[in-house]
Each structure stands twice: as C-alpha cells, then as structure tokens.
Coordinates of C-alpha atoms and ligand atoms in Angstrom, one line a residue:
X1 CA -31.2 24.8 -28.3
X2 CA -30.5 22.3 -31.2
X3 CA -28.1 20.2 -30.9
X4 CA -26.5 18.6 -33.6
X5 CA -24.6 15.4 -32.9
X6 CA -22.1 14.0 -36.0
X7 CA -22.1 10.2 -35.1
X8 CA -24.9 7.7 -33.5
X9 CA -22.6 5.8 -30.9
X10 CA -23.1 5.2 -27.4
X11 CA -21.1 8.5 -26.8
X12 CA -24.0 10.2 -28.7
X13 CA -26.9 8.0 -27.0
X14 CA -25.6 9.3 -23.8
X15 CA -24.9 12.8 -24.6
X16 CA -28.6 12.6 -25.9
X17 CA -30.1 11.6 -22.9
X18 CA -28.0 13.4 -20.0
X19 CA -29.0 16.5 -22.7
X20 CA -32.6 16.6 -22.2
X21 CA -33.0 17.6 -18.8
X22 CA -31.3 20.6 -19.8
X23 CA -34.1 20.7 -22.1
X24 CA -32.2 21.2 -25.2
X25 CA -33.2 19.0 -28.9
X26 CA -31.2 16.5 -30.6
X27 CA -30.2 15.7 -34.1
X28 CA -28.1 12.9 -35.1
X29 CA -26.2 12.4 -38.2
X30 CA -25.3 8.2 -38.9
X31 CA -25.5 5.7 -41.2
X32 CA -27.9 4.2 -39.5
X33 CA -31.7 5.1 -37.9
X34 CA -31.1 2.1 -35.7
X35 CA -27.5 3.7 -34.2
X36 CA -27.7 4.2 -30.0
X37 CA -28.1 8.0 -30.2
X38 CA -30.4 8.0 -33.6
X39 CA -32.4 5.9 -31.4
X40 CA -33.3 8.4 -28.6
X41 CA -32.5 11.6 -30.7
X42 CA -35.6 14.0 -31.8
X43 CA -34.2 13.4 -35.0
X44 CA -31.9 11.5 -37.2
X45 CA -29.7 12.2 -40.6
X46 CA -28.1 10.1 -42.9
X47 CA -24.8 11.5 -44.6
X48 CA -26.1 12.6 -47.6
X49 CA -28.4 15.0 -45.8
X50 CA -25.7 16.9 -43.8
X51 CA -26.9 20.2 -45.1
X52 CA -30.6 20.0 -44.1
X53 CA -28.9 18.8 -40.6
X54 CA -26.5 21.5 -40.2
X55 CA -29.2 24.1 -40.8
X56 CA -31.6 22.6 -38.9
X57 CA -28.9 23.0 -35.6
X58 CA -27.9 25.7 -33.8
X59 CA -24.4 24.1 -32.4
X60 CA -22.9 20.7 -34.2
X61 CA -20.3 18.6 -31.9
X62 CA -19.4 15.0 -32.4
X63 CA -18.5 11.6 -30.9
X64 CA -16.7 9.7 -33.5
X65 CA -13.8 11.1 -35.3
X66 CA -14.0 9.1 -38.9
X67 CA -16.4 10.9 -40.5
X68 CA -16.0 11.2 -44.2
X69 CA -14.6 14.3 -45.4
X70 CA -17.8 15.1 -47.7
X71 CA -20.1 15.4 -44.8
X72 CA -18.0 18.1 -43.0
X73 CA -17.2 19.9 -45.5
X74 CA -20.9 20.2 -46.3
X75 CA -22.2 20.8 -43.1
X76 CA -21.5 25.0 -44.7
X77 CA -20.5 25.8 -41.1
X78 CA -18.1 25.0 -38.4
X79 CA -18.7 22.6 -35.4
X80 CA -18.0 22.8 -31.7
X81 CA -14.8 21.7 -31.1
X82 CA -13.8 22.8 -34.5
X83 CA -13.5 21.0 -37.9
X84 CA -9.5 21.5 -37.6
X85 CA -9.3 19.3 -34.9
X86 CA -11.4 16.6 -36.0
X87 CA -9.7 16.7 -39.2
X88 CA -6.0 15.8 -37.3
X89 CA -7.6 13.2 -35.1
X90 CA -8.4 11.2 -38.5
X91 CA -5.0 10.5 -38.8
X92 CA -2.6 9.2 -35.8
X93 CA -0.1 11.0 -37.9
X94 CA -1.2 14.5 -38.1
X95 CA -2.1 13.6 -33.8
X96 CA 1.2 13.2 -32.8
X97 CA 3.2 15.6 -35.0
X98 CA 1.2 18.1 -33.5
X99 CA 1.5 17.2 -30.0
X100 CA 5.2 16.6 -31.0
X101 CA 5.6 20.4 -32.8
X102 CA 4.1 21.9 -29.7
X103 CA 6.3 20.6 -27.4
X104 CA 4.1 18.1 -25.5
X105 CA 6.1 14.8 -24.4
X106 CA 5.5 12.0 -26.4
X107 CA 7.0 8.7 -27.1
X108 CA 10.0 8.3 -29.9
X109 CA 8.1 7.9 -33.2
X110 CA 9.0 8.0 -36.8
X111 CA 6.5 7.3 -39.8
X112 CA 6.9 4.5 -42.1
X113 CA 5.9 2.5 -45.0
X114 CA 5.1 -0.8 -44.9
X115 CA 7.3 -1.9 -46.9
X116 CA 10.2 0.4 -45.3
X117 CA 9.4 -1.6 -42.2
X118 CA 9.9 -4.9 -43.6
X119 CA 13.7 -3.5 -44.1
X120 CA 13.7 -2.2 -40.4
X121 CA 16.7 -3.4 -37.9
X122 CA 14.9 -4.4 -34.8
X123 CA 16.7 -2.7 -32.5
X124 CA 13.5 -1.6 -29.4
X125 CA 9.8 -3.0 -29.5
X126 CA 7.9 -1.3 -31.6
X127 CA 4.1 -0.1 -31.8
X128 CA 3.0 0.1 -35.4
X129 CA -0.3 2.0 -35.9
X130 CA -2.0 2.7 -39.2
X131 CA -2.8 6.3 -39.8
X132 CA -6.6 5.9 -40.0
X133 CA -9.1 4.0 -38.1
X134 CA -6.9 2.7 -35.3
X135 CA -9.0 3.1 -32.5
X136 CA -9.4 0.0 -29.3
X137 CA -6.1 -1.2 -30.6
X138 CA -7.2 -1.9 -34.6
X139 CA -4.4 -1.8 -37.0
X140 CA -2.1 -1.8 -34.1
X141 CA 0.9 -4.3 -34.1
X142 CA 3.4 -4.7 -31.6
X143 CA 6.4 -5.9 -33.3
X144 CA 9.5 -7.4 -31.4
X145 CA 10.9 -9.9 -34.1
X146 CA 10.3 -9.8 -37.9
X147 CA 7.6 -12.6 -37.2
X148 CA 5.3 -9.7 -36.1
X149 CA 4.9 -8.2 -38.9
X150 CA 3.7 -10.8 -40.6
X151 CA -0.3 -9.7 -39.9
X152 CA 0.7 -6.5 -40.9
X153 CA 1.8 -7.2 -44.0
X154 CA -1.4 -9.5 -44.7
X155 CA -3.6 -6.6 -44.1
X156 CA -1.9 -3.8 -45.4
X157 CA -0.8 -2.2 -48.9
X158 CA 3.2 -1.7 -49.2
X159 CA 2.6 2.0 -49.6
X160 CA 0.7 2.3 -46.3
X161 CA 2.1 5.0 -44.0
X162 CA 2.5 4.2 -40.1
X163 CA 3.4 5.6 -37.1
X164 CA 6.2 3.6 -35.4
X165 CA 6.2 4.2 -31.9
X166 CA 8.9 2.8 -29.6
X167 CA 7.0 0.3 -27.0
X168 CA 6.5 2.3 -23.6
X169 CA 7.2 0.2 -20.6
X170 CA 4.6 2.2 -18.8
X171 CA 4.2 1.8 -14.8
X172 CA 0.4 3.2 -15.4
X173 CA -2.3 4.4 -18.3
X174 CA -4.1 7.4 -16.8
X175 CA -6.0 9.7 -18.1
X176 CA -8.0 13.4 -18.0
X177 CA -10.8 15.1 -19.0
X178 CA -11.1 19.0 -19.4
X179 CA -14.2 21.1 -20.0
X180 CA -13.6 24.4 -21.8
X181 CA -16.4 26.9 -22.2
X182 CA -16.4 30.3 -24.6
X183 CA -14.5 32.2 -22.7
X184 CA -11.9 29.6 -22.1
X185 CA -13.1 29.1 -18.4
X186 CA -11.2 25.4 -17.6
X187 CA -12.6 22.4 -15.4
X188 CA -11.2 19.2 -15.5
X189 CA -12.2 15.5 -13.6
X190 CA -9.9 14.3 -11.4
X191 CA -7.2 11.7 -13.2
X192 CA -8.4 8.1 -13.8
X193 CA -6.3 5.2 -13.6
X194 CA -7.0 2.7 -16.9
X195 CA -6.7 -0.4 -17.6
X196 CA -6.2 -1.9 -21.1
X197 CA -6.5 -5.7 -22.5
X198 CA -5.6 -6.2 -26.3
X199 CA -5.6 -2.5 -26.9
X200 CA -9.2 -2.0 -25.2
X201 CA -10.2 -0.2 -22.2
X202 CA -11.3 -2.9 -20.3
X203 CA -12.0 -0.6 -16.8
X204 CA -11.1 2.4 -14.9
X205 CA -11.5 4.4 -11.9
X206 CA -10.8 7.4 -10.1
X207 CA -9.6 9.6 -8.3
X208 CA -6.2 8.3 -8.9
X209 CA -3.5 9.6 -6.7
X210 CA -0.7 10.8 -8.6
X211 CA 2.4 13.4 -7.7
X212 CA 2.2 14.3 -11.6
X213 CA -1.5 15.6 -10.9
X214 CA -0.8 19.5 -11.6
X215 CA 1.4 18.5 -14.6
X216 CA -1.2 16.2 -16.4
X217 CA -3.4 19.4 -15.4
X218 CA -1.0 22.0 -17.3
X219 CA -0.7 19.7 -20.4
X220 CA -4.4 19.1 -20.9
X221 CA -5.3 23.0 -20.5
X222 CA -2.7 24.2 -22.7
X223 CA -3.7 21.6 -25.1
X224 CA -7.3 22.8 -24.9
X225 CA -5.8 26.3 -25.6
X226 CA -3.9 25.7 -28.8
X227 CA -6.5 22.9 -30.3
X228 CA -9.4 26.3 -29.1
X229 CA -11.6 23.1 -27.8
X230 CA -14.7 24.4 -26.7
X231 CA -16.0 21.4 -24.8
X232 CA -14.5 18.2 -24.1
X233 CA -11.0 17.4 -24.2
X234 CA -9.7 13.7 -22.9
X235 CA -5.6 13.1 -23.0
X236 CA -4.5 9.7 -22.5
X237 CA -1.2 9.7 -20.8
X238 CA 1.5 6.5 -20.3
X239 CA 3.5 7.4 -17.0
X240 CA 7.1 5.9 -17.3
X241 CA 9.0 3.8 -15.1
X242 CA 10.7 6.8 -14.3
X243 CA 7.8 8.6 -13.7
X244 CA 7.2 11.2 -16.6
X245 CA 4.4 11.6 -18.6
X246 CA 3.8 10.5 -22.4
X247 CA 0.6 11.9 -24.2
X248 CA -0.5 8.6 -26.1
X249 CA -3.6 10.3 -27.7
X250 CA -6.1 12.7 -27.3
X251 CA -9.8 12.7 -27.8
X252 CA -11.9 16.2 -28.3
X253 CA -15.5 14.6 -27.3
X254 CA -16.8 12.5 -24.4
X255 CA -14.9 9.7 -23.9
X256 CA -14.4 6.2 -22.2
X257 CA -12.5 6.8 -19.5
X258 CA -15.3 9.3 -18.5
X259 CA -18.1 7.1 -18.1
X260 CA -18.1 6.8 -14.8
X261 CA -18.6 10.8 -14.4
X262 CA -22.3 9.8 -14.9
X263 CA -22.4 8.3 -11.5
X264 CA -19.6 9.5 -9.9
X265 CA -19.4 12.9 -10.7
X266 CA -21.6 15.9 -9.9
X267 CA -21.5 16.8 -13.4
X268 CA -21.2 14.6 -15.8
X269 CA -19.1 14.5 -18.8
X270 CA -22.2 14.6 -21.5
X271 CA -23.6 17.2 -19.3
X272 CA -20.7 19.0 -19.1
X273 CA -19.8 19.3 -23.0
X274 CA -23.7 20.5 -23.6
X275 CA -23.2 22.8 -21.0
X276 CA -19.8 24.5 -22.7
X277 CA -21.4 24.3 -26.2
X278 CA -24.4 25.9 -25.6
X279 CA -22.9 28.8 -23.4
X280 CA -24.4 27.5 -20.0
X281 CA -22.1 27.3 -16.9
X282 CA -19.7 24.8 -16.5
X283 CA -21.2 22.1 -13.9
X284 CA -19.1 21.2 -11.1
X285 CA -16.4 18.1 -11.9
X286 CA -16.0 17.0 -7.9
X287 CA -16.1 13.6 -7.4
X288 CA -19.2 12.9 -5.4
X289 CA -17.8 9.2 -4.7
X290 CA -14.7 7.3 -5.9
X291 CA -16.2 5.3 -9.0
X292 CA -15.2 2.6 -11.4
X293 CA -16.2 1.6 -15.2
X294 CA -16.0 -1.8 -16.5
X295 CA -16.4 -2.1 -20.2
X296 CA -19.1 -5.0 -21.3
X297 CA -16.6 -6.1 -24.5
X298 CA -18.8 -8.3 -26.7
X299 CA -20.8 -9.8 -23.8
X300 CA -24.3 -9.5 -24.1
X301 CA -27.5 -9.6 -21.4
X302 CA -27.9 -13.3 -21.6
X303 CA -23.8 -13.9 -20.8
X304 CA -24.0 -12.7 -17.2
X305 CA -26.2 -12.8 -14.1
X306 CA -27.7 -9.2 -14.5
X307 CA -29.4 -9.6 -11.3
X308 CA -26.4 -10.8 -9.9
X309 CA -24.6 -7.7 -10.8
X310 CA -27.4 -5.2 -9.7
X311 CA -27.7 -7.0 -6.5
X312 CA -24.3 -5.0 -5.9
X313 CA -25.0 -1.9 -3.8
X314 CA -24.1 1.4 -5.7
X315 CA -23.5 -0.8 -9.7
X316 CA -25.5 0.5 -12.4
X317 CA -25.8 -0.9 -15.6
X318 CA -25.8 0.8 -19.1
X319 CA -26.3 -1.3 -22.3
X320 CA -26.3 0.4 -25.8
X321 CA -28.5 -1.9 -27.4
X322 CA -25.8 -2.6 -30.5
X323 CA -25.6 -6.5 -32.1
X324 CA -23.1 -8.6 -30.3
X325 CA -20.2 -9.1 -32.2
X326 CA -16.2 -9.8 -30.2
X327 CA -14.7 -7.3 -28.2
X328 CA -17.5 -4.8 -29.1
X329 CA -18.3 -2.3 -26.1
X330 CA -22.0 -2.9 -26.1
X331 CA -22.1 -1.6 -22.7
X332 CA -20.7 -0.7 -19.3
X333 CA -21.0 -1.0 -16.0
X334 CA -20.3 2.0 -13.3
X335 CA -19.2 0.9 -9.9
X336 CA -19.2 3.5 -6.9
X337 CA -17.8 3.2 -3.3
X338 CA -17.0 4.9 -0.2
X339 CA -13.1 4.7 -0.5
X340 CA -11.2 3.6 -4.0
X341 CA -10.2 0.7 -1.9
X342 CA -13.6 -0.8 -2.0
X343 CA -14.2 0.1 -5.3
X344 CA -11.7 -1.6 -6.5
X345 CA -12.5 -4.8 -4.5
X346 CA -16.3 -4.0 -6.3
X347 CA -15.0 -4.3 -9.7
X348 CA -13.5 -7.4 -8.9
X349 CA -16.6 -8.6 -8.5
X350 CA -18.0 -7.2 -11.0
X351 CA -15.5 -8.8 -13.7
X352 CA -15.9 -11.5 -12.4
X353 CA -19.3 -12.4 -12.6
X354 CA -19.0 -10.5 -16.5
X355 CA -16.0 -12.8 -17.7
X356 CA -16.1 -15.6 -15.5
X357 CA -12.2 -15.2 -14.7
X358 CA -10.3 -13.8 -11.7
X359 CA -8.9 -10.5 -12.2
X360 CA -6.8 -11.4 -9.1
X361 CA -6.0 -7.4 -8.1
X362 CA -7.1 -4.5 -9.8
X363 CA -4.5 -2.6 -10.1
Ligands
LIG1 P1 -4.2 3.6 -28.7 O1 -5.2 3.0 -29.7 O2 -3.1 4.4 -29.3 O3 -4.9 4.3 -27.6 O4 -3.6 2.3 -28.0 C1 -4.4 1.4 -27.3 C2 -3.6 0.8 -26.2 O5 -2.4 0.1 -26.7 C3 -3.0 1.9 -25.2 O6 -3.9 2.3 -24.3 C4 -1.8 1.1 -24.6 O7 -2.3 0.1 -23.7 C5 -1.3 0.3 -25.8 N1 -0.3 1.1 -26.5 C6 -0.4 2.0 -27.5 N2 0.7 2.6 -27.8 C7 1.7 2.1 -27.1 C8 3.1 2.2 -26.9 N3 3.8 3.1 -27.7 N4 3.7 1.5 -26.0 C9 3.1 0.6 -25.2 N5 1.7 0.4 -25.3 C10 1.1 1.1 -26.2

C-alpha cells in the first residue's frame, strides 16, 4: 500500500520505518526534504503539491495537527482519522467544547480574550492556553497573580481568544492509547504514568497501576467512537486528588507517551496505526516488559556519554537527527526492565547521565 503521511516529524520518521516491514510505501508531505520522516520516506511533498500527493496515496494519515487549511482541503479526499478531527485538534477550543458537549470530564474552563482577562478577579489559578499552536506547554501561562499575565500580554493581540482552565492539583498525569480498525474492533496499551517539566513530557512508563483502569478504558473507546478514529487515539488524563479523571487533551496519531511501545510492546504504536489504516489485523498491545521513555529535550549526541547510556542493559537510543535548539525533543531514550520497580530506578540513571541532575525518585 501507499501510505501517505501529512507531516515530516519524528512521529512520521518512525511510523515510516516500523511501516516497511509490513512492506507498505511512504509518502511524506512537509516543508522540508530534510524533515525526520521526509528523510527515510520513498517520497517527499512540499505543500503546494498536496494534490499530486494525495493521488499518488492510497490511505493519508498524519502526525502533526497544524497543518494549513489549504493543503487539506486540497488533498480532494479524506484522510485516516478524518479531516473533522484534525480540523478540531487545531484549536484547544473546539478540543475541549467537544469533549465538554459529549459529556466527557474535564476541567472548569471558560474562553477569553486577552484583554477580558486583564479585567479578571483572581479568584483560583488559572491555565491560560492560546487556541492554536499550544502544544509542549507553548502559549501556555499559568496565572496566579496579575503579574502573570504579564508575558501574555507581551506576546499576544488584545483580541486573542483563550481557554482558561482552572489549575488541576493533579495527584498523577497518565495517559492511553487506543487502536481502532474499520470495523471498530478496539485495542488499547496499557495506561502510562507521565511526567511533565515546563509543560513537556520529560518521561513515562508503564504499566501503571491504577483502580480507574476500566474507566480511562470506557472514555477513550467511546471517544474513538464519536471522533470515528480509525487508528490511533491517545487521551491524556489529570487524576485528581480525589481520584477522578480529567481529559486534558487528546491526540488522533501516534504519540509521545507511546514511544516506549516500540520496545516494550508486542506491537507497536506506529505499527499498530498502519495496521488499522490499511485494513490489516490489529497487532497485539501486551506489554512484553514494563518500559520507560525519557525525552532527549534539546540535548544533543555530544552532551552525554552515549556509550555510557548504551552500556545499560535493555536502553535503546533513538535520535531524530533535527538541529539542536532548547527544549526540542530531538530524541528519546526507551528503557525496559523486569519489574517497573527497576525500570524506574533505570531511568534514574538514565536522566542522570542525560541532564547531569538527580531526579531523586521517579515518581
Ligand atoms: P497541554 O499542552 O495542555 O498538554 O499541557 C501541558 C502540560 O501542562 C500538562 O501535561 C500539564 O502538566 C500542564 N497543564 C496543562 N493544563 C493544566 C491544568 N489545567 N492544570 C494543571 N496543569 C496543567
């Protein structure tokens, strides 16, 4: 089969090469021939040939949700998840009304101005995030006195709409990752437990044992259901202190928390989305070991002792070959073990000799 693939990230770059053993071709629409996936694809597009790409496909998915509305809408067909869902991921907005209007939990939010925030009476910490391009924490200010919003209102037009989320106090970040195939056949990973620094993913691992596992389950298959995902779906979820679940966000194509499926699963999540877009069976998503993920944020080769790392029975490295610039994930690291114990006392090591500082307890 063709595969099409809107976006040249490392998402793509992995899809691409867990995708050809199933023996399938790639074809990458990005900016740039030099993107990750471009890179190892059988072919690359830049946006102002998204017709020759779409007809040169037989199934189009994607791994980055800002693409510019010109190039989907002419691609002249539809892609796998559909267009619609794409389309409400572009805004933070349109995400959570619709998780709202179908009756999923989510956090108190209204949607501002910026200049209607400016007259706001600080009652609870907020979480403002600007509808577009907020991904890895960008345009995303926490604001507890009227000092905060300072930045906000250096980098944003009065006009600019925002969601205003009340601050979770959440005892844990988890999340899951569904795989839906044609006929709506479900599998989904087990949960992951993640951990974020500035609004990044710095690492994560799983299985994570949670009583809330068959709920987290039920919200992410229904979700799949009403967004008709044919492939990947990942929810990110805050538990309370109280111990209920918030969807934060959720991403329709392979994602971060997921990484370490490519070690740890016997499936993983790039195989498994080729598998449910090109009408093959859905691969098995046991664990085949308790893994880990550490992110490599804007650290590159010559920052750590690679040797070091790899020295560590059951680490493998994965570096996306994209310029160094701060808090970039340029690559990752997976990290398996016999019990989540010892993978957890791994990844200390692991960030360790990556940032040079004690991560005294992963959680
Ligand atoms: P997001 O870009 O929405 O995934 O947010 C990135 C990270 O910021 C999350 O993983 C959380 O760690 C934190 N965050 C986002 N929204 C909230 C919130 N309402 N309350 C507390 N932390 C938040």
């Amino acid at each position: 089969m063709k595969v099409g693939i809107l976006g040249g990230g490392q998402l793509g770059w992995m899809t691409v090469l867990e995708g050809r053993k199933l023996g399938h071709e790639f074809y990458v629409l990005d900016k740039s021939p030099n993107s990750p996936a471009a890179r190892v694809a059988d072919g690359w597009y830049p946006p102002n040939r998204a017709r020759e790409f779409s007809d040169r496909c037989n199934v189009i998915t994607y791994e980055f949700e800002h693409i510019d509305e010109n190039v989907l809408s002419s691609l002249g067909k539809d892609t796998t998840p559909p267009l619609e869902v794409l389309r409400l991921k572009k805004s933070r907005i349109l995400e959570k009304r619709f998780l709202l209007y179908h009756g999923y939990p989510v956090a108190p939010f209204e949607v501002l101005r910026t200049r209607e925030l400016t007259q706001l009476e600080l009652r609870k910490t907020l979480v403002a995030k600007a509808q577009s391009l907020g991904y890895d924490g960008k345009g995303q200010y926490v604001i507890e006195s009227p000092e905060d919003l300072k930045p906000l209102l250096e980098n944003h037009g009065p006009d600019e709409e925002f969601l205003v989320e009340e601050f979770v106090d959440f005892s844990a970040e988890v999340s899951l990752i569904g795989v839906r195939d044609y006929e709506g056949r479900v599998e989904m990973y087990p949960v992951s437990f993640n951990y974020h620094r500035e609004g990044i993913l710095l690492y994560n691992y799983a299985p994570y044992d949670t009583p809330l596992e068959s709920r987290l389950k039920d919200i992410v298959s229904r979700l799949m259901e009403d967004l008709k995902v044919v492939g990947l779906l990942a929810v990110e979820f805050f538990i309370t202190k109280e111990g209920e679940p918030l969807v934060n966000e959720f991403a329709p194509r392979p994602h971060n928390t997921g990484h370490y499926t490519l070690d740890g699963a016997y499936t993983s999540q790039f195989e498994n989305l080729l598998r449910a877009i090109t009408g093959l069976p859905l691969g098995s998503t046991d664990l085949k070991l308790p893994t880990g993920m550490v992110n490599l944020l804007g650290v590159s080769l010559e920052d750590f002792d690679v040797k070091e790392l790899l020295s560590l029975p059951g680490v493998k490295l994965y570096w996306y070959g994209k310029e160094k610039r701060p808090k970039r994930k340029l690559g990752h690291v997976n990290v398996c073990g016999k019990s989540v114990e010892e993978v957890k006392e791994k990844m200390e090591v692991v960030l360790k000799s990556i940032y040079g500082e004690a991560y005294l307890g992963v959680e």
